[in-house]
Short mmCIF file of C-alpha atoms and ligand atoms in Angstrom, two decimals:
data_model
loop_
_atom_site.label_atom_id
_atom_site.label_comp_id
_atom_site.label_asym_id
_atom_site.label_seq_id
_atom_site.Cartn_x
_atom_site.Cartn_y
_atom_site.Cartn_z
CA MET A 1375 0.00 0.00 0.00
CA ASN A 1376 1.28 3.41 -0.94
CA GLU A 1377 -0.47 5.67 1.51
CA TRP A 1378 -1.44 5.25 5.14
CA ILE A 1379 -4.09 7.38 6.82
CA LEU A 1380 -3.64 7.09 10.56
CA ARG A 1381 -5.39 8.45 13.64
CA SER A 1382 -4.58 8.48 17.35
CA SER A 1383 -4.43 5.07 18.93
CA GLY A 1384 -6.00 3.25 21.84
CA PRO A 1385 -3.62 1.26 24.07
CA LEU A 1386 -1.17 -1.12 22.39
CA ARG A 1387 -1.34 -4.57 23.93
CA GLY A 1388 -0.14 -8.09 23.30
CA SER A 1389 2.90 -9.82 22.04
CA ILE A 1390 4.71 -9.89 18.68
CA ARG A 1391 8.08 -10.87 17.32
CA PRO A 1392 9.28 -7.76 15.45
CA ALA A 1393 10.93 -8.10 12.01
CA SER A 1394 14.11 -10.20 11.91
CA ASP A 1395 17.42 -8.40 12.15
CA LYS A 1396 18.31 -6.73 8.86
CA SER A 1397 22.05 -6.35 9.52
CA LEU A 1398 22.38 -10.00 10.53
CA THR A 1399 20.34 -11.27 7.59
CA HIS A 1400 22.59 -9.37 5.16
CA ARG A 1401 25.61 -10.98 6.75
CA ALA A 1402 24.06 -14.46 6.88
CA PHE A 1403 23.40 -14.22 3.12
CA LEU A 1404 26.66 -12.56 2.06
CA PHE A 1405 29.05 -14.64 4.18
CA ALA A 1406 27.76 -17.87 2.60
CA GLY A 1407 29.89 -16.91 -0.39
CA PHE A 1408 32.98 -17.41 1.82
CA ALA A 1409 31.94 -20.72 3.41
CA ASP A 1410 33.40 -24.11 2.59
CA GLY A 1411 30.07 -25.93 2.46
CA PRO A 1412 26.28 -25.52 2.45
CA CYS A 1413 24.94 -22.96 4.95
CA PHE A 1414 21.50 -22.72 6.51
CA VAL A 1415 19.78 -19.51 7.60
CA ARG A 1416 16.72 -19.63 9.86
CA GLY A 1417 14.35 -16.72 10.51
CA ALA A 1418 15.93 -14.49 7.84
CA LEU A 1419 14.37 -11.10 7.19
CA ARG A 1420 12.69 -11.33 3.79
CA SER A 1421 12.60 -7.72 2.67
CA GLU A 1422 13.66 -5.69 -0.35
CA ASP A 1423 17.02 -4.84 1.26
CA THR A 1424 17.99 -8.37 2.19
CA GLN A 1425 16.73 -9.73 -1.14
CA ALA A 1426 19.31 -7.46 -2.78
CA SER A 1427 22.08 -9.20 -0.80
CA LEU A 1428 20.74 -12.65 -1.59
CA ASP A 1429 20.49 -11.89 -5.33
CA ALA A 1430 23.96 -10.36 -5.31
CA VAL A 1431 25.72 -13.30 -3.69
CA ARG A 1432 23.78 -15.64 -5.97
CA ALA A 1433 25.13 -13.72 -8.99
CA LEU A 1434 28.68 -13.91 -7.61
CA GLY A 1435 29.27 -17.03 -5.67
CA LEU A 1436 26.34 -19.30 -4.82
CA ASP A 1437 25.32 -22.37 -6.78
CA THR A 1438 21.97 -22.97 -5.18
CA VAL A 1439 19.51 -21.21 -2.97
CA GLU A 1440 16.69 -23.42 -1.71
CA GLU A 1441 13.97 -22.35 0.66
CA ASP A 1442 11.58 -24.36 2.80
CA ALA A 1443 9.52 -23.72 5.92
CA ALA A 1444 12.59 -24.13 8.17
CA GLY A 1445 14.83 -21.65 6.36
CA ILE A 1446 17.11 -21.01 3.41
CA ARG A 1447 19.89 -23.30 2.24
CA LEU A 1448 22.79 -21.58 0.49
CA VAL A 1449 25.42 -23.60 -1.35
CA PRO A 1450 28.64 -21.75 -2.24
CA SER A 1451 30.28 -22.48 -5.56
CA SER A 1452 33.91 -23.57 -5.74
CA ALA A 1453 34.97 -20.20 -7.18
CA TRP A 1454 33.43 -16.74 -7.41
CA ARG A 1455 32.46 -15.52 -10.90
CA SER A 1456 32.12 -12.06 -12.47
CA PRO A 1457 28.44 -11.47 -13.19
CA GLY A 1458 27.45 -10.57 -16.75
CA GLU A 1459 25.19 -7.74 -15.61
CA ALA A 1460 25.38 -5.01 -13.00
CA ILE A 1461 24.24 -5.98 -9.49
CA ASP A 1462 21.30 -3.89 -8.29
CA CYS A 1463 21.65 -3.11 -4.56
CA GLY A 1464 18.28 -1.30 -4.49
CA ASN A 1465 17.99 0.93 -1.40
CA SER A 1466 20.57 -1.05 0.59
CA GLY A 1467 23.77 0.64 1.76
CA THR A 1468 24.76 -2.52 3.63
CA THR A 1469 24.58 -4.60 0.43
CA MET A 1470 26.64 -2.15 -1.60
CA ARG A 1471 29.33 -1.47 1.00
CA LEU A 1472 29.83 -5.02 2.28
CA LEU A 1473 29.78 -6.36 -1.25
CA ALA A 1474 32.42 -3.86 -2.38
CA GLY A 1475 34.74 -5.25 0.31
CA ALA A 1476 33.90 -8.87 -0.47
CA ILE A 1477 34.49 -8.45 -4.22
CA ALA A 1478 37.72 -6.49 -3.65
CA GLY A 1479 39.33 -9.60 -2.16
CA MET A 1480 38.28 -11.95 -4.95
CA PRO A 1481 39.68 -12.31 -8.50
CA VAL A 1482 36.40 -11.04 -10.03
CA SER A 1483 34.86 -7.74 -11.04
CA ALA A 1484 31.34 -6.35 -10.80
CA THR A 1485 29.39 -3.12 -11.17
CA LEU A 1486 27.07 -2.17 -8.32
CA THR A 1487 24.05 0.06 -8.89
CA GLY A 1488 21.28 1.33 -6.60
CA ASP A 1489 18.07 3.35 -6.42
CA ALA A 1490 17.96 7.17 -6.34
CA SER A 1491 18.47 7.35 -2.56
CA LEU A 1492 21.42 4.91 -2.55
CA SER A 1493 23.00 6.67 -5.55
CA ARG A 1494 23.25 9.86 -3.47
CA ARG A 1495 25.00 8.13 -0.55
CA PRO A 1496 28.80 8.32 -0.22
CA MET A 1497 30.73 5.25 -1.39
CA LYS A 1498 34.14 6.92 -1.20
CA ARG A 1499 34.25 5.87 2.46
CA VAL A 1500 34.62 2.23 1.32
CA ALA A 1501 36.41 2.90 -1.99
CA GLU A 1502 39.25 4.75 -0.27
CA PRO A 1503 40.47 1.99 2.09
CA LEU A 1504 39.87 -0.69 -0.55
CA ARG A 1505 41.96 1.30 -3.05
CA LEU A 1506 44.73 1.56 -0.43
CA MET A 1507 44.61 -2.24 -0.18
CA GLY A 1508 45.13 -2.47 -3.95
CA ALA A 1509 41.60 -2.87 -5.34
CA ASP A 1510 40.66 -1.08 -8.54
CA ILE A 1511 37.43 0.85 -7.87
CA HIS A 1512 35.69 3.29 -10.19
CA GLY A 1513 33.18 5.73 -8.80
CA ASP A 1514 32.69 7.38 -5.42
CA PHE A 1515 28.90 7.20 -5.84
CA ALA A 1516 26.84 4.39 -7.36
CA PRO A 1517 27.23 2.97 -9.90
CA ILE A 1518 30.64 1.75 -8.76
CA THR A 1519 32.80 -0.88 -10.46
CA VAL A 1520 35.03 -3.05 -8.29
CA ARG A 1521 37.87 -5.11 -9.76
CA GLY A 1522 39.29 -7.32 -7.04
CA GLY A 1523 42.30 -9.48 -6.27
CA ASP A 1524 45.92 -9.15 -5.04
CA LEU A 1525 45.27 -7.07 -1.96
CA ARG A 1526 47.72 -6.15 0.79
CA GLY A 1527 46.72 -5.70 4.42
CA ILE A 1528 46.65 -2.13 5.74
CA GLU A 1529 46.06 -0.29 8.97
CA TYR A 1530 43.18 2.11 8.34
CA HIS A 1531 41.71 4.80 10.60
CA LEU A 1532 38.03 5.26 9.74
CA PRO A 1533 37.01 8.93 9.87
CA MET A 1534 33.61 7.88 11.30
CA ALA A 1535 32.19 4.95 13.30
CA SER A 1536 30.67 2.79 10.56
CA ALA A 1537 29.96 -0.93 10.68
CA GLN A 1538 29.48 -0.98 6.92
CA VAL A 1539 32.91 0.47 6.22
CA LYS A 1540 34.57 -1.63 8.94
CA SER A 1541 32.91 -4.78 7.56
CA ALA A 1542 33.99 -4.00 3.98
CA ILE A 1543 37.61 -3.67 5.14
CA LEU A 1544 37.45 -6.89 7.18
CA LEU A 1545 35.94 -8.88 4.30
CA ALA A 1546 38.63 -7.61 1.93
CA GLY A 1547 41.23 -8.40 4.62
CA LEU A 1548 40.22 -12.09 4.60
CA HIS A 1549 41.94 -12.34 1.19
CA ALA A 1550 44.75 -9.80 1.59
CA GLU A 1551 48.41 -10.46 2.13
CA GLY A 1552 49.20 -9.91 5.83
CA PRO A 1553 46.95 -8.64 8.60
CA THR A 1554 44.42 -5.83 8.08
CA VAL A 1555 43.49 -3.44 10.89
CA ALA A 1556 40.37 -1.21 10.95
CA ILE A 1557 40.36 1.43 13.68
CA GLU A 1558 37.15 3.38 14.30
CA PRO A 1559 36.71 6.43 16.53
CA ALA A 1560 33.94 4.63 18.51
CA ALA A 1561 32.68 1.05 18.37
CA SER A 1562 29.97 0.48 15.76
CA ARG A 1563 27.84 -2.67 15.64
CA ASP A 1564 30.05 -5.76 15.90
CA HIS A 1565 27.96 -8.35 14.01
CA THR A 1566 30.65 -8.96 11.39
CA GLU A 1567 33.32 -9.59 14.02
CA ARG A 1568 31.11 -12.00 15.98
CA PHE A 1569 29.96 -13.87 12.88
CA LEU A 1570 33.34 -14.18 11.19
CA LYS A 1571 34.98 -15.27 14.47
CA GLY A 1572 32.20 -17.82 14.91
CA ILE A 1573 32.96 -19.41 11.54
CA GLY A 1574 36.71 -19.57 12.06
CA ALA A 1575 38.24 -16.24 11.00
CA GLN A 1576 41.13 -15.00 13.11
CA ILE A 1577 39.86 -11.70 14.43
CA THR A 1578 41.12 -9.77 17.44
CA GLU A 1579 39.65 -6.63 18.95
CA GLU A 1580 41.01 -3.88 21.15
CA PHE A 1581 39.01 -1.23 22.98
CA HIS A 1582 41.11 1.86 23.66
CA LEU A 1583 40.66 4.17 26.64
CA ASP A 1584 39.74 7.10 24.39
CA GLY A 1585 36.81 5.12 22.93
CA ARG A 1586 38.54 3.97 19.72
CA HIS A 1587 37.95 0.39 18.63
CA SER A 1588 40.51 -1.63 16.61
CA VAL A 1589 39.76 -4.85 14.80
CA THR A 1590 42.46 -6.98 13.19
CA VAL A 1591 41.77 -9.77 10.70
CA GLN A 1592 44.31 -12.32 9.48
CA PRO A 1593 43.98 -13.71 5.95
CA THR A 1594 41.83 -16.86 5.75
CA GLU A 1595 41.04 -18.72 2.54
CA ARG A 1596 37.71 -20.39 3.40
CA LEU A 1597 35.45 -20.13 6.42
CA ALA A 1598 33.31 -22.85 8.00
CA ALA A 1599 29.77 -23.58 6.83
CA TYR A 1600 27.11 -22.43 9.30
CA ASP A 1601 23.58 -22.85 10.56
CA PHE A 1602 22.52 -19.37 11.64
CA THR A 1603 19.35 -18.23 13.39
CA VAL A 1604 18.47 -14.56 12.93
CA PRO A 1605 16.91 -12.89 15.99
CA ALA A 1606 14.44 -9.98 15.87
CA ASP A 1607 15.80 -6.52 15.11
CA ILE A 1608 16.00 -3.97 17.93
CA SER A 1609 15.80 -1.25 15.25
CA SER A 1610 12.36 -2.59 14.26
CA ALA A 1611 11.34 -3.27 17.87
CA ALA A 1612 12.18 0.39 18.60
CA PHE A 1613 8.96 1.62 16.95
CA TRP A 1614 6.79 -0.45 19.31
CA MET A 1615 9.04 0.35 22.28
CA VAL A 1616 8.40 4.07 21.78
CA ALA A 1617 4.73 3.61 20.84
CA ALA A 1618 4.02 1.55 23.98
CA THR A 1619 5.82 4.13 26.12
CA LEU A 1620 3.74 7.01 24.74
CA VAL A 1621 0.23 5.60 24.31
CA ALA A 1622 -1.56 5.54 27.68
CA ASP A 1623 -2.33 2.10 29.20
CA SER A 1624 -0.18 0.18 26.72
CA GLU A 1625 1.86 -2.89 27.54
CA VAL A 1626 3.63 -4.91 24.82
CA ARG A 1627 5.92 -7.88 24.79
CA LEU A 1628 8.51 -7.99 21.98
CA GLU A 1629 9.93 -11.45 21.59
CA GLY A 1630 13.41 -12.65 20.72
CA VAL A 1631 15.03 -9.23 20.18
CA ASN A 1632 18.77 -8.89 19.62
CA VAL A 1633 20.10 -6.94 22.61
CA ASN A 1634 23.76 -6.84 21.52
CA ARG A 1635 25.36 -3.92 23.44
CA THR A 1636 26.57 -2.30 20.22
CA ARG A 1637 22.91 -2.04 19.15
CA SER A 1638 21.03 -1.47 22.41
CA GLY A 1639 21.64 2.25 22.96
CA ILE A 1640 17.84 2.75 23.04
CA LEU A 1641 17.83 0.99 26.43
CA ASP A 1642 20.31 3.60 27.72
CA VAL A 1643 17.95 6.32 26.47
CA PHE A 1644 15.01 4.61 28.17
CA ALA A 1645 17.00 4.57 31.42
CA GLN A 1646 17.60 8.34 31.06
CA CYS A 1647 13.86 8.99 30.44
CA GLY A 1648 12.62 6.62 33.14
CA VAL A 1649 10.69 4.34 30.74
CA ASN A 1650 9.20 1.14 32.20
CA VAL A 1651 11.08 -1.64 30.39
CA ARG A 1652 11.93 -5.17 31.47
CA LEU A 1653 14.11 -7.86 29.85
CA GLU A 1654 13.10 -11.53 30.20
CA ASN A 1655 14.39 -14.85 28.87
CA GLU A 1656 17.90 -13.56 28.18
CA ARG A 1657 19.76 -16.12 26.07
CA PHE A 1658 22.21 -16.58 23.18
CA GLU A 1659 21.21 -17.40 19.60
CA THR A 1660 24.16 -18.03 17.24
CA TYR A 1661 26.74 -15.52 18.51
CA GLU A 1662 24.22 -12.85 19.59
CA PRO A 1663 22.47 -12.10 22.93
CA VAL A 1664 18.67 -12.13 22.68
CA ALA A 1665 15.85 -11.26 25.10
CA ASP A 1666 12.12 -10.58 25.29
CA LEU A 1667 11.35 -6.91 26.02
CA ILE A 1668 8.29 -5.82 27.99
CA ILE A 1669 7.46 -2.13 27.75
CA SER A 1670 4.59 -0.29 29.39
CA ALA A 1671 3.22 3.23 29.06
CA THR A 1672 5.22 5.70 31.11
CA PRO A 1673 4.07 9.20 32.14
CA ASN A 1674 6.36 12.10 33.18
CA LEU A 1675 9.25 11.27 30.86
CA LYS A 1676 12.57 13.03 31.40
CA PRO A 1677 14.45 14.53 28.41
CA PHE A 1678 17.61 12.74 27.26
CA GLU A 1679 20.97 13.35 25.67
CA ILE A 1680 22.48 11.37 22.82
CA SER A 1681 26.13 12.07 21.96
CA GLY A 1682 29.58 10.49 21.72
CA ASP A 1683 29.82 6.69 21.65
CA LEU A 1684 26.09 6.29 22.32
CA VAL A 1685 25.38 7.50 18.77
CA PRO A 1686 26.56 4.42 16.80
CA ARG A 1687 24.71 2.21 19.32
CA LEU A 1688 21.33 3.67 18.26
CA ILE A 1689 22.00 5.42 14.95
CA ASP A 1690 18.96 3.94 13.16
CA GLU A 1691 16.62 4.62 16.11
CA ILE A 1692 17.11 8.40 16.16
CA PRO A 1693 14.01 9.22 14.04
CA VAL A 1694 11.69 7.41 16.46
CA LEU A 1695 13.63 8.63 19.51
CA ALA A 1696 13.05 12.17 18.20
CA VAL A 1697 9.31 11.37 18.39
CA LEU A 1698 9.83 10.19 21.99
CA ALA A 1699 11.61 13.48 22.77
CA THR A 1700 8.48 15.47 21.83
CA GLN A 1701 6.76 13.99 24.92
CA CYS A 1702 9.62 14.45 27.39
CA ASP A 1703 9.47 17.32 29.86
CA GLY A 1704 12.34 19.60 28.77
CA THR A 1705 14.92 19.81 26.01
CA THR A 1706 16.43 16.67 24.50
CA ILE A 1707 19.81 17.11 22.83
CA ILE A 1708 21.15 14.95 20.00
CA ARG A 1709 24.77 15.70 18.94
CA ASP A 1710 27.69 13.95 17.18
CA ALA A 1711 25.18 12.40 14.78
CA ARG A 1712 26.35 13.94 11.49
CA GLU A 1713 26.06 10.45 9.95
CA LEU A 1714 22.28 10.97 9.91
CA ARG A 1715 22.80 13.37 7.03
CA VAL A 1716 23.92 10.51 4.73
CA LYS A 1717 21.33 7.85 5.59
CA GLU A 1718 18.39 6.95 3.30
CA THR A 1719 17.43 10.64 3.60
CA ASP A 1720 19.14 13.49 5.46
CA ARG A 1721 17.42 12.42 8.66
CA ILE A 1722 18.29 15.59 10.58
CA ALA A 1723 16.51 17.66 7.94
CA THR A 1724 13.56 15.32 7.29
CA VAL A 1725 12.81 14.48 10.94
CA ALA A 1726 13.00 18.17 11.95
CA MET A 1727 10.82 19.25 9.02
CA TYR A 1728 8.03 16.78 9.80
CA LEU A 1729 8.16 17.27 13.59
CA ARG A 1730 7.81 21.03 13.03
CA ALA A 1731 4.86 20.36 10.71
CA MET A 1732 3.23 18.45 13.59
CA GLY A 1733 3.74 21.38 15.97
CA VAL A 1734 7.06 20.69 17.72
CA GLY A 1735 9.87 23.20 18.33
CA VAL A 1736 13.06 21.71 16.86
CA GLU A 1737 16.45 23.39 16.52
CA THR A 1738 18.85 21.70 14.12
CA PHE A 1739 22.65 21.63 14.15
CA ASP A 1740 25.07 20.32 11.61
CA ASP A 1741 25.41 17.15 13.74
CA GLY A 1742 22.05 16.84 15.49
CA MET A 1743 19.03 18.59 16.92
CA ALA A 1744 17.40 19.92 20.08
CA ILE A 1745 13.75 19.04 20.70
CA THR A 1746 11.68 20.67 23.42
CA GLY A 1747 8.67 18.94 24.89
CA PRO A 1748 6.15 18.01 25.93
CA ARG A 1749 4.14 19.14 22.92
CA ALA A 1750 0.70 18.13 21.67
CA LEU A 1751 1.12 16.82 18.13
CA THR A 1752 -1.24 17.55 15.27
CA GLY A 1753 -1.53 15.23 12.27
CA ASP A 1754 0.08 16.24 8.98
CA THR A 1755 1.30 14.70 5.71
CA ILE A 1756 4.68 12.93 5.72
CA ASP A 1757 6.38 11.80 2.53
CA ALA A 1758 8.46 8.71 3.30
CA ALA A 1759 9.90 8.40 -0.21
CA GLY A 1760 13.13 6.43 -0.02
CA ASP A 1761 13.19 6.26 3.80
CA HIS A 1762 11.51 3.35 5.58
CA ARG A 1763 12.39 4.58 9.08
CA LEU A 1764 10.71 7.92 8.46
CA ALA A 1765 7.44 6.14 7.56
CA MET A 1766 7.51 4.06 10.74
CA ALA A 1767 8.68 6.84 13.10
CA PHE A 1768 5.81 9.09 11.97
CA ALA A 1769 3.31 6.22 12.12
CA VAL A 1770 4.26 6.15 15.83
CA ALA A 1771 3.85 9.95 16.06
CA SER A 1772 0.35 9.61 14.55
CA MET A 1773 -0.68 7.41 17.48
CA ILE A 1774 -0.53 10.37 19.86
CA ALA A 1775 -1.46 13.11 17.36
CA GLU A 1776 -4.72 14.96 17.11
CA GLY A 1777 -6.46 14.50 13.75
CA GLU A 1778 -5.29 12.58 10.74
CA THR A 1779 -1.70 11.77 9.75
CA LYS A 1780 -1.06 10.78 6.17
CA ILE A 1781 2.10 8.83 5.31
CA LEU A 1782 2.84 8.97 1.59
CA ASN A 1783 5.06 6.32 -0.02
CA ALA A 1784 4.51 4.07 2.98
CA HIS A 1785 5.56 1.10 0.85
CA SER A 1786 9.17 2.09 1.68
CA VAL A 1787 8.75 0.02 4.89
CA ALA A 1788 9.25 -3.06 2.68
CA THR A 1789 12.96 -2.23 2.93
CA SER A 1790 13.22 -3.47 6.50
CA TYR A 1791 9.79 -4.30 7.96
CA PRO A 1792 7.22 -5.63 5.46
CA ASP A 1793 4.84 -6.65 8.31
CA PHE A 1794 4.92 -3.29 10.08
CA ASP A 1795 1.30 -2.40 9.34
CA LYS A 1796 0.11 -5.89 10.21
CA HIS A 1797 1.91 -5.74 13.57
CA ARG A 1798 0.44 -2.28 14.20
CA ARG A 1799 -3.05 -3.68 13.77
CA THR A 1800 -2.27 -6.67 16.00
CA LEU A 1801 -0.99 -4.49 18.84
CA GLN A 1802 -3.90 -2.08 18.43
CA GLY A 1803 -6.30 -5.00 18.72
CA GLY A 1804 -7.42 -4.87 15.10
CA SER A 1805 -8.39 -1.17 15.14
CA ASN A 1806 -7.78 1.37 12.31
C1 LIG B 2018 24.51 -1.19 9.22
C2 LIG B 2018 25.27 -0.23 9.81
C3 LIG B 2018 24.81 1.15 10.06
C4 LIG B 2018 23.28 1.24 10.00
C5 LIG B 2018 22.70 0.51 8.82
C6 LIG B 2018 23.10 -0.95 8.83
C7 LIG B 2018 25.10 -2.53 8.99
O1 LIG B 2018 25.36 2.00 9.07
O2 LIG B 2018 22.88 2.59 9.95
O3 LIG B 2018 21.29 0.60 8.85
O4 LIG B 2018 24.34 -3.49 8.72
O5 LIG B 2018 26.33 -2.66 9.07
P1 LIG B 2018 26.85 2.58 9.22
O6 LIG B 2018 27.68 1.48 9.67
O7 LIG B 2018 27.26 3.09 7.89
O8 LIG B 2018 26.71 3.71 10.21
#
C-alpha cells in the first residue's frame, strides 16, 4: 500500500516478534559466499534490502539457494564468478558497501548500482580503504565498479564509526596479504566480528581508553559452513518500544530481540527517560544475545541526551527517539550524529521538518538537533519516499497526534519491515 491514513491510537497490547534483524540477515546471506560448504539460515528477514544481498551473492558465488519452511539453504560455488550484468543493490547501503569489500578480495569484477536514494549516498568511504589495499574501484557514488584481487593488508583509521565500512575492510582483509586493521573512533555494531569469528576467522579486537575500537583480521582462505538463526531486530522493535511508552495504558511484549550492546543504545535512552522496560528470557542465539522486552506506558518522561559513543549504538533509532523526545518534559539534545545526514534521507533535515509540521519546536545543528517537549502533536502529511524509518517513526507519532496523519510512499517500509502495518493492527487489537 502506498499511503497510510492514521489516527490516534488506543492502548497497544499483546505480544509480537518484530521483524528479523536486517544487519544479521545481510551478513548471513553474504558470508555464505565465503563458506566451505552448504549454509543454513533460519528466521531471515525477507525484505527488499535483504533480497538485494541474496540476489547479489547468488550472482557472484552461490550455486543454489533453496527455501523451505525451516529456512534457506545456500550452497557456495567452488569459485566466485564475475556477473554478466550489474548488481542492483536497491535501497541497501549494507549490500553495496559489504559487497564492495567482499568483491575487492576476490579475483572477479562487478558493477554495483542502486536506487535514487542509494546513488546519493557516499561510497568513497569504502572505496578509499579498498583502493589503499590495492583494489581497482571506479566511482565514489553508485554505480561503482570493483575489480578485485591481489590485496595487501593495511592499517586504516576510519574517519567515522561505521559498521558498513569496517565490515567491507574486514571482508577484503580475509583475502589480503598480511593482517588488516580497521580502527574506528567509537565502536559500531560488531555483528561482522562475531559472525566471522564464529565461523573460524582469526579476528582480534582492542578497545582503547579514548573510545577507539581496533579490529584486526588475518587472511583466511575459506570459512566454515554455518547454521545461523536470525533474531528480531532492535531497530524494528524500537517503533513499538516508543509507541508503547507514549500511548496511555499500553503494555507490549517484543519477543526474541537482539540486545547486543553495540545495538542497544535505546535501552540507555530509556534509562535516562525513566521508561518502564523489562528484559526476560535472556539467552544466546548463534553468537548474539537475545531477550524478550516488555514495555509499558510511562508518564512524566525526562528529556535525554544522545552524543559520543552512544550514537553508533542507536544510529537507526534516532528518528523514532526524536518522536519520543516530543513527549519528554524539557529539552532533548542529539549531537555527534552527522552520519544521519547521509542515511536513506538526510534524517536531521527530514525528521526536523516533519516534527515542526506536527507542531514541535526543533532546533537543528550540523550534527544533530534539540527538541523541546512536551508538545501536543497535530496530524500532517509525511512523505516517506526512499526512507523506511521515516514512515515508521511518523506512524508512531500519529498514534498520539490529534487528527489525521497521512504517510505517503509508505511502501518504503518493505525495505526493513514488510509486516509493520500488520503488527500495528495486531498491537492495536485490530483497530484502524
Ligand atoms: C549497518 C550499519 C549502520 C546502520 C545501517 C546498517 C550494517 O550504518 O545505519 O542501517 O548493517 O552494518 P553505518 O555502519 O554506515 O553507520
